[in-house]
XYZ file of N, CA and C in Angstrom:
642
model
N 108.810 79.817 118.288
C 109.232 80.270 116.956
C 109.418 79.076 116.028
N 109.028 79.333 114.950
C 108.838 78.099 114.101
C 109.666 78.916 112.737
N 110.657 77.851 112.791
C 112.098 78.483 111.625
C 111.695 78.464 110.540
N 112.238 78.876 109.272
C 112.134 78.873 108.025
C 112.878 76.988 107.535
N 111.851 76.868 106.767
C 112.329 75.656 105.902
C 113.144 76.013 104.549
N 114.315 75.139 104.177
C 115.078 75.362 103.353
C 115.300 73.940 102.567
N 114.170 74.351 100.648
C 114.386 73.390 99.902
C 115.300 73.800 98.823
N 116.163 72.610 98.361
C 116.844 73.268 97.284
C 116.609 72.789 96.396
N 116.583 73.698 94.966
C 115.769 73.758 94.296
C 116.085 74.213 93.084
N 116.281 74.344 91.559
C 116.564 74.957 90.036
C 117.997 74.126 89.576
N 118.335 74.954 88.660
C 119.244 74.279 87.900
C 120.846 74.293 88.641
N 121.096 75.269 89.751
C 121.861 75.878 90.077
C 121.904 75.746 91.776
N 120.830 74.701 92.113
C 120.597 74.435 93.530
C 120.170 75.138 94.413
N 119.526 76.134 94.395
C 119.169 77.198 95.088
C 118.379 77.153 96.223
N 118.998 77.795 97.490
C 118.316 77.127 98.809
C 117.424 78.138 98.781
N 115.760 77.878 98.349
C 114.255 78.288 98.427
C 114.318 78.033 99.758
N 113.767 79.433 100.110
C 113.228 79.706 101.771
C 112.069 79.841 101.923
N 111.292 78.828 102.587
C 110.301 78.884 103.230
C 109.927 79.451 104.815
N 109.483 81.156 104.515
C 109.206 81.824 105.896
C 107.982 81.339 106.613
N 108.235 80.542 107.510
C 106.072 81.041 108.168
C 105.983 82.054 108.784
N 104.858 82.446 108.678
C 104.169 83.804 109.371
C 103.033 83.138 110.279
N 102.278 83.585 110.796
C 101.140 83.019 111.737
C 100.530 82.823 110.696
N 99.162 81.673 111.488
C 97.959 81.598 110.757
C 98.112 80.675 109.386
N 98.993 79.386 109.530
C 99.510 78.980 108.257
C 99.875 80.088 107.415
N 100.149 81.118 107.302
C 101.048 81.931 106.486
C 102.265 81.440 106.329
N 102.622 82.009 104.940
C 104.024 82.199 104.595
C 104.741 83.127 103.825
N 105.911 83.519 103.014
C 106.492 83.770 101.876
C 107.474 82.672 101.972
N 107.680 82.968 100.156
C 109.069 82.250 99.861
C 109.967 83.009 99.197
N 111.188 83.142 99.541
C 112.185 83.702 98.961
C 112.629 82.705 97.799
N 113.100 83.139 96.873
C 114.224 82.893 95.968
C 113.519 81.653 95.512
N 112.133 80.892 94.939
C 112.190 80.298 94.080
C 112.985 79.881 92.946
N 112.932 78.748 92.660
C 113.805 78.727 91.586
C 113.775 77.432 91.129
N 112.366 76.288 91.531
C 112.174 75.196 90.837
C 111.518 75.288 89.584
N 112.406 74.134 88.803
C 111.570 74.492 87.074
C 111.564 73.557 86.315
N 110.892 73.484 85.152
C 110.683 72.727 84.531
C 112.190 71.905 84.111
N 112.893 73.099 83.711
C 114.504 72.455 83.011
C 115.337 71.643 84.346
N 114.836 71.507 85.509
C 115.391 70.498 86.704
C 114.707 69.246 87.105
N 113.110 69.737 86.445
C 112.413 68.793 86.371
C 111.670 68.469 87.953
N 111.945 69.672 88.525
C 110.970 70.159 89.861
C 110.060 71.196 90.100
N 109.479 71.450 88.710
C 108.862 72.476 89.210
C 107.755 72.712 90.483
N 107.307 71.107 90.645
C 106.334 71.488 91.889
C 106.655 71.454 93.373
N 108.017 71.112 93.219
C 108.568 70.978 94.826
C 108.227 71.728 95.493
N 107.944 73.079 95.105
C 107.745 74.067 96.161
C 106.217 74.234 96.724
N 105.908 74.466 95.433
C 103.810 74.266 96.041
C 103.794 72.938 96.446
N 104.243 71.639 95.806
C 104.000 70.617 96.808
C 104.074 70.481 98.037
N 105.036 71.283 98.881
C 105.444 71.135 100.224
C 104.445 72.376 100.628
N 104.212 73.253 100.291
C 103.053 74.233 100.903
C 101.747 73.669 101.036
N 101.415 72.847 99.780
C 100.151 72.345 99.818
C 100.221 71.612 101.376
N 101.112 70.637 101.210
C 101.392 69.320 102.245
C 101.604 69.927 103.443
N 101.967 71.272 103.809
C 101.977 71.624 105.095
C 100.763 72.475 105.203
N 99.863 72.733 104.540
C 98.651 73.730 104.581
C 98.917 75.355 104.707
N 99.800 75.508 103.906
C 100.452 76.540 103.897
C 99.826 77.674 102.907
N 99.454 79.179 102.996
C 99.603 79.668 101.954
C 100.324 81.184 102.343
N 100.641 80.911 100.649
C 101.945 81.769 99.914
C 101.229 83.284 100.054
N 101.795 84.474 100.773
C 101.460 85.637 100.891
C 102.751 86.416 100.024
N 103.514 86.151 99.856
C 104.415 86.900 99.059
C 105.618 86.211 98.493
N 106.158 86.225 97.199
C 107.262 85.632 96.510
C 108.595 86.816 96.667
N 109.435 86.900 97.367
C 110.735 87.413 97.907
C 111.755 87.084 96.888
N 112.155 88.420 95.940
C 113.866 88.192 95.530
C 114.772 88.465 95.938
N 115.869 87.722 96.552
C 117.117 88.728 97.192
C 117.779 89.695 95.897
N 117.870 89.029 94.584
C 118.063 89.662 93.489
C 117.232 88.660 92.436
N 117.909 89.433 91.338
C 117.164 88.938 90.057
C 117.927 87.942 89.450
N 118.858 87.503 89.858
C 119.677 86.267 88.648
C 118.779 85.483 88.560
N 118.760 84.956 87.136
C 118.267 83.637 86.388
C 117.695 82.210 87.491
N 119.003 82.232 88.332
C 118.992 80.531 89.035
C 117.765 80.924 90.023
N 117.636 82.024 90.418
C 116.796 82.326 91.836
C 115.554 82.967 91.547
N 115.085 83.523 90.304
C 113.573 83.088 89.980
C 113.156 82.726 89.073
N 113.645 81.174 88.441
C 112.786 80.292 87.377
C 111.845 79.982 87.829
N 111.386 79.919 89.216
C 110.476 79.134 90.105
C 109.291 79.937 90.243
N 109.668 81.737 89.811
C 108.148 82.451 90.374
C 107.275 82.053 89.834
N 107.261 81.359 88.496
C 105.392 81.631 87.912
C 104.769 79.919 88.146
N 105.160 78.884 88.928
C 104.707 77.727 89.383
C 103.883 78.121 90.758
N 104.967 79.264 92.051
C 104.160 79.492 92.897
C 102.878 80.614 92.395
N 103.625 81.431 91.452
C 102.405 82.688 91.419
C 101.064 82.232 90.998
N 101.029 80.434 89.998
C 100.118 80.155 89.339
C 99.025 79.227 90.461
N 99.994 78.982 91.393
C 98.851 78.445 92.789
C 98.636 79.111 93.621
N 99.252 79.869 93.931
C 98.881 81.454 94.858
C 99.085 82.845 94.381
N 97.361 82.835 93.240
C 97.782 83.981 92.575
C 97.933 85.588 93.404
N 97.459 85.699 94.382
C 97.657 86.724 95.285
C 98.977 87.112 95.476
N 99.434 86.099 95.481
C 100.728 86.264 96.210
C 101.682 87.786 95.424
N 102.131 87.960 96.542
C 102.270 89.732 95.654
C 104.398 89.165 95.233
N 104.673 89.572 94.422
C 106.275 89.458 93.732
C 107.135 90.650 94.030
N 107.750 90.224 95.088
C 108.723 91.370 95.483
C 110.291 91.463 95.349
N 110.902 92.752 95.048
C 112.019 92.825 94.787
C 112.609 94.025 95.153
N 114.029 94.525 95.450
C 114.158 96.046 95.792
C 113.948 96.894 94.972
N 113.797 98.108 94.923
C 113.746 98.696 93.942
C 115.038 98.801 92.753
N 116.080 98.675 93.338
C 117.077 98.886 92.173
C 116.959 97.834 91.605
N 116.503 96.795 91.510
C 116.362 96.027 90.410
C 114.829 95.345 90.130
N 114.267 96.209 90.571
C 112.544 95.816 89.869
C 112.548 96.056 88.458
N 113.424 97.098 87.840
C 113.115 96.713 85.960
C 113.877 95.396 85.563
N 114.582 95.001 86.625
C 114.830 93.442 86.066
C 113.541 92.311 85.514
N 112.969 92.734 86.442
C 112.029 92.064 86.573
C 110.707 92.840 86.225
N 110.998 93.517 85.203
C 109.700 93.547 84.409
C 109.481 93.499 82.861
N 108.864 92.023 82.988
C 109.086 91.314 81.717
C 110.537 90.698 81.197
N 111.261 89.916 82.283
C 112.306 89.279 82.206
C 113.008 88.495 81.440
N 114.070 88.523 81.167
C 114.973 88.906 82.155
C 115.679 90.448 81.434
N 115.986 91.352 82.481
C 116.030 92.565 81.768
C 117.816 93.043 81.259
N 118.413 93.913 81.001
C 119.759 93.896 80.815
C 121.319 93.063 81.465
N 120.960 93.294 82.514
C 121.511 92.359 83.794
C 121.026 91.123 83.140
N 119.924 90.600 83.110
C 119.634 89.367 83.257
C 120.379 88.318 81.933
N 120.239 89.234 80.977
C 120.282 88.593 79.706
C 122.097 88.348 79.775
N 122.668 89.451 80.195
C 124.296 89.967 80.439
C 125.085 88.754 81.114
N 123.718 88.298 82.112
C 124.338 87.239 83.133
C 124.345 85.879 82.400
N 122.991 85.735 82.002
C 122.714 84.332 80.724
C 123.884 84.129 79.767
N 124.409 84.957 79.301
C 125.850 85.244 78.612
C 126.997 84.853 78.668
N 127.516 85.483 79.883
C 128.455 85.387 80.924
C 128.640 83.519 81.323
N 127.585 82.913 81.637
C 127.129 81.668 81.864
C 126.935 80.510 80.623
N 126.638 80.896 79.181
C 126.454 80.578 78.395
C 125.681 79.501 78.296
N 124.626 80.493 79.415
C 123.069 79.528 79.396
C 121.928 80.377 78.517
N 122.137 80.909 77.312
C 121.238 81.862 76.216
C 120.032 80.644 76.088
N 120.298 79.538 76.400
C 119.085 78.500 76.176
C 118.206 78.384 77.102
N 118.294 78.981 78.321
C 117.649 79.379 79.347
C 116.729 80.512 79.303
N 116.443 81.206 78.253
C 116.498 82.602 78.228
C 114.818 82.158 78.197
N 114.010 81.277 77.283
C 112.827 81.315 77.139
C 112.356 80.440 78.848
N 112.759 80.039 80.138
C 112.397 79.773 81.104
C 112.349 81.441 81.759
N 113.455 82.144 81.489
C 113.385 83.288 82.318
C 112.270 83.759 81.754
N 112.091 83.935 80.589
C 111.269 84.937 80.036
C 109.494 84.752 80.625
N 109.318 83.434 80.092
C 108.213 83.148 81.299
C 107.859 83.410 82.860
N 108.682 83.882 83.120
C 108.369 84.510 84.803
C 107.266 85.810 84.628
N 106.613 85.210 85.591
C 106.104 86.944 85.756
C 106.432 88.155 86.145
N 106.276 89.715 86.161
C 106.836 90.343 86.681
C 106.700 90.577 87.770
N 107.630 91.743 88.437
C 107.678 91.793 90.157
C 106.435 92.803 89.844
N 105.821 92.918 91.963
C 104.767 93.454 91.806
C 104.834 94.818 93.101
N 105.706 94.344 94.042
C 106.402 95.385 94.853
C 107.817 95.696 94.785
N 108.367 97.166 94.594
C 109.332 97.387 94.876
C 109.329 97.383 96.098
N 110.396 96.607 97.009
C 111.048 96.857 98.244
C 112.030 98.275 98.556
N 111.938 98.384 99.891
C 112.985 99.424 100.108
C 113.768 99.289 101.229
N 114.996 99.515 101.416
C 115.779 99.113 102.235
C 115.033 99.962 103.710
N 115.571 99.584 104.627
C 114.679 99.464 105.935
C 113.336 99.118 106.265
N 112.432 99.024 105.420
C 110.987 98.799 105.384
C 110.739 97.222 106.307
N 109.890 97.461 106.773
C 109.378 95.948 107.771
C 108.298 95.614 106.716
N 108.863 93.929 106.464
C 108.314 92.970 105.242
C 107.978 91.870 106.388
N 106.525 91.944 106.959
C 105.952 90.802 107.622
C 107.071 90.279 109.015
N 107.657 91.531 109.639
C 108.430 91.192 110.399
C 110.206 90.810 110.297
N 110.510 90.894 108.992
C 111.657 91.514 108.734
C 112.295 92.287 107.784
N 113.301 92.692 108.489
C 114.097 94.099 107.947
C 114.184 93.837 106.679
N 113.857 94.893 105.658
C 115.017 94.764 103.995
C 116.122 95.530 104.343
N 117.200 95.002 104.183
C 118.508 95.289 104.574
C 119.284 95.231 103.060
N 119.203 96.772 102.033
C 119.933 96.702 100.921
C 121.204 96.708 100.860
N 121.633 95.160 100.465
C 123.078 95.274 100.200
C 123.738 95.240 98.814
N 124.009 96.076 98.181
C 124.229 95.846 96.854
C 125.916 95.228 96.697
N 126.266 95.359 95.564
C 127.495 94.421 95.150
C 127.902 93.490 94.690
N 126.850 92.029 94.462
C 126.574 91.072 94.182
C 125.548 91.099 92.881
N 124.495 92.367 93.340
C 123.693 93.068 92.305
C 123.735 94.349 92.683
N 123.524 95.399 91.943
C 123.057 96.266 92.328
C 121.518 96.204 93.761
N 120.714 95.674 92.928
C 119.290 95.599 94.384
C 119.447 94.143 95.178
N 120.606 93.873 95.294
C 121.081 92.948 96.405
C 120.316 93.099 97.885
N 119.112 92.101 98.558
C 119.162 92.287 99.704
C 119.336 91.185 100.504
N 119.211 91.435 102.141
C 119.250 90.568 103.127
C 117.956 90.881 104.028
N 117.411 89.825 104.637
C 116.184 90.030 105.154
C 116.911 89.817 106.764
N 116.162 90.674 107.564
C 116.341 90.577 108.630
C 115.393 90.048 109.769
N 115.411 89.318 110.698
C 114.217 88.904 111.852
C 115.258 89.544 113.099
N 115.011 90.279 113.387
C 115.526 90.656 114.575
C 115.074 90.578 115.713
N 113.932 89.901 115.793
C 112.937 89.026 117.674
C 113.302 87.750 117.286
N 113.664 87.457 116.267
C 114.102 85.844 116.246
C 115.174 85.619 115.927
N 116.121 86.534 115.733
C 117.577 86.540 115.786
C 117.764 85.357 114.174
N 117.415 86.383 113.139
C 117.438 85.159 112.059
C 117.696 86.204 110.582
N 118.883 85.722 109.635
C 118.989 86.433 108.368
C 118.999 85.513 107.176
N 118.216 86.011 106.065
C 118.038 85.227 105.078
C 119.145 86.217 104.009
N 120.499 85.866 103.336
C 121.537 86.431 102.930
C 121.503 86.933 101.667
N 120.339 85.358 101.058
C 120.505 85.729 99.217
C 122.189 85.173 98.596
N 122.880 85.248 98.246
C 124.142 85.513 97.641
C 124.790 86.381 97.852
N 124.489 87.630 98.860
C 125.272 88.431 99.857
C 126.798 87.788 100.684
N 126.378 86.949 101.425
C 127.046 86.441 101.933
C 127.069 84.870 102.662
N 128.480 83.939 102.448
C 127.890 82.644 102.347
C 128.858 82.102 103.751
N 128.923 80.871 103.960
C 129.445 80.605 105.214
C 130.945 80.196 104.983
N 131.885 80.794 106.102
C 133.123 80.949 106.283
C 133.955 81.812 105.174
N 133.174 82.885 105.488
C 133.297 83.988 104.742
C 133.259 84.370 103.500
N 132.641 83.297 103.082
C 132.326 83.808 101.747
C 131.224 84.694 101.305
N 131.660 85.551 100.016
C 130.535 86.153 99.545
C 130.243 86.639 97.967
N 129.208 86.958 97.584
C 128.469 86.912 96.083
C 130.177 87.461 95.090
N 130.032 86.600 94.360
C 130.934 87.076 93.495
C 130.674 88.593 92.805
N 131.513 89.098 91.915
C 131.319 90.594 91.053
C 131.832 90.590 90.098
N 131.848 89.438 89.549
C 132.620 89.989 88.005
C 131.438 89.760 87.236
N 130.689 89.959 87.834
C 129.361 89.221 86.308
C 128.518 91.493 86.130
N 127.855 91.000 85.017
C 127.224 92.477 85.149
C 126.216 93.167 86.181
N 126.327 94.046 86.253
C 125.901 94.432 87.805
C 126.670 94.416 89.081
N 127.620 93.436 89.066
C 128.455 93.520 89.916
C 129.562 94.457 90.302
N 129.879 94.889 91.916
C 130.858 95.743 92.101
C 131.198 95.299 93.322
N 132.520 95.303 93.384
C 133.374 94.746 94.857
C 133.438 95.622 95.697
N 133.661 96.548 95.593
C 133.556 98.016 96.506
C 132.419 98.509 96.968
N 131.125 97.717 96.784
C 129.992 98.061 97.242
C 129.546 97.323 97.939
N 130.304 95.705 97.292
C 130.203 94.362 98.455
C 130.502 94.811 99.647
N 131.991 95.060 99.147
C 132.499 95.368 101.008
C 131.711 96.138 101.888
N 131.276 97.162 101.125
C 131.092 98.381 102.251
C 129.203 97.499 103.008
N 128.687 97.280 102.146
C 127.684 95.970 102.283
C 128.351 95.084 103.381
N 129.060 94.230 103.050
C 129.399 93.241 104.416
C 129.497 94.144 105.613
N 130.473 95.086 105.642
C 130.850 96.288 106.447
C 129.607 96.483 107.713
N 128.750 96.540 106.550
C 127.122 96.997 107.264
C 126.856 96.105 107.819
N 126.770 94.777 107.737
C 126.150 93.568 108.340
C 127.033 93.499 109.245
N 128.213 93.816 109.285
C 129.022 93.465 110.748
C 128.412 94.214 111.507
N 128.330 95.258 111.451
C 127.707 96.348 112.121
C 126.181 96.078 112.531
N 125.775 95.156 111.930
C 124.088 94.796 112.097
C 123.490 93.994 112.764
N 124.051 92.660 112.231
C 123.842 90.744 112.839
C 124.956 91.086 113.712
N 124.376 90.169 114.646
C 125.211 90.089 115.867
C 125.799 88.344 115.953
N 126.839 88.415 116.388
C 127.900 86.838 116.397
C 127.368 85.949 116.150
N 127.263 84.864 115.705
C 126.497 83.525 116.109
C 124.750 83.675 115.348
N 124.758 84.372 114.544
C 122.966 84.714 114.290
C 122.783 83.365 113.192
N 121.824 82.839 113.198
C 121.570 81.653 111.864
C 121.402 82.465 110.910
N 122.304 82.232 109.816
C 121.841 82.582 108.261
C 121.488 82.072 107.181
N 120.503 82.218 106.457
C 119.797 81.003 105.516
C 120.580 81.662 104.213
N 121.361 81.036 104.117
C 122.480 81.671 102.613
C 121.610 81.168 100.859
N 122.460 81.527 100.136
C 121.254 81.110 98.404
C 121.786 80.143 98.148
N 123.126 79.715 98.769
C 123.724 78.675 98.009
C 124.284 77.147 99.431
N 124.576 76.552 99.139
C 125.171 75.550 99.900
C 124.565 75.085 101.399
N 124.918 74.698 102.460
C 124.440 74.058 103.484
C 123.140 75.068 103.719
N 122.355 74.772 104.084
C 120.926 75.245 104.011
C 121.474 76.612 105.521
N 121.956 76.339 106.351
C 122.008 77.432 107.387
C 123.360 77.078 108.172
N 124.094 78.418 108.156
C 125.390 78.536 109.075
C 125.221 79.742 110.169
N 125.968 79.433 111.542
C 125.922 80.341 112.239
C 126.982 81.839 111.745
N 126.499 83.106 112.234
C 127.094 84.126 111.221
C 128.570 84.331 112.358
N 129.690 84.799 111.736
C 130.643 85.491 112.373
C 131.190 86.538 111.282
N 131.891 87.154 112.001
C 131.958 88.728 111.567
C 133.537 88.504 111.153
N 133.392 88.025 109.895
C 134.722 87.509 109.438
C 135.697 88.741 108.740
């Protein structure tokens, strides 16, 4: 088994997940290198350099920090299909959508607004349980409404998004879209799901912590 690589990456540090799949395959979750960090090619650079290509661009959600980065990969791997859950695919069409702009706000990054806007739109809605190249979409909302977590369950491996971060932390809710009572019942589920000790590739901070059921 050959793990996911974790670069970080945008204005906001965002740990970009690099999945392999066989066959030099890959996806990447949560882009988010850009011009305004002054990385936009970090990410195709390291695909190029590993002979890698991009089969799908992965959102855990739609905030600003976690896809400035789609239209650098989409513009070197135009195939690559743009996925998101369904509850928040009108985020992401033609961005950034109510949420998005709400959040830019909230942040009083409105000067950001013409990087978001340049993204392309998503191109699959996801759906919670569906098998995405071997792992689970696991919808957890609360953080966003189309909040997910990806699951590998033969490789004992979860990619979190801003769901949930290490030593118990998890996605804040006071921003729009957000709800705490949906977090919980969300974490709730993952106790119930990941099992003790599973590696989790979180959106924010040390690239991977082992999970406990805090």
């Amino acid at each position: 088994m050959t793990r996911p690589h974790v670069i970080r990456t945008g204005i906001l540090d965002v740990n970009t997940v690099i999945v392999p799949l066989d066959d030099k395959k890959c996806f990447v979750v949560d882009p988010a290198a850009c011009a305004l960090r002054g990385d936009e090619s970090k990410i195709v650079d390291y695909l190029r350099a590993q002979n890698l290509d991009c089969l799908a661009i992965v959102l855990t959600h739609s905030h600003f920090d976690h896809i400035m980065g789609i239209a650098p990969v989409k513009n070197a791997f135009p195939n690559a299909q743009i996925a998101i859950h369904e509850a928040e695919f009108s985020e992401l069409t033609n961005p950034p959508g109510p949420m998005g702009r709400a959040v830019l706000s909230f942040f009083g990054m409105q000067d950001f607004l013409r990087e978001v806007s340049n993204q392309p739109s998503a191109e699959r809605a996801l759906k919670d349980g569906e098998d995405f190249f071997g792992w689970k979409v696991i919808h957890t909302p609360g953080h966003t409404p189309g909040s997910i977590c990806l699951y590998n369950q033969n490789d004992g491996l979860l990619i979190s998004g801003d769901t949930i971060f290490e030593r118990g932390g998890y996605g804040r809710t006071d921003m729009a879209g957000g709800n705490e009572a949906q977090l919980l019942l969300s974490l709730e589920l993952l106790r119930k799901t990941i099992p003790e000790g599973t590696p989790v590739y979180q959106g924010h901070g040390a690239p991977c912590f082992s999970y406990s059921r805090f």
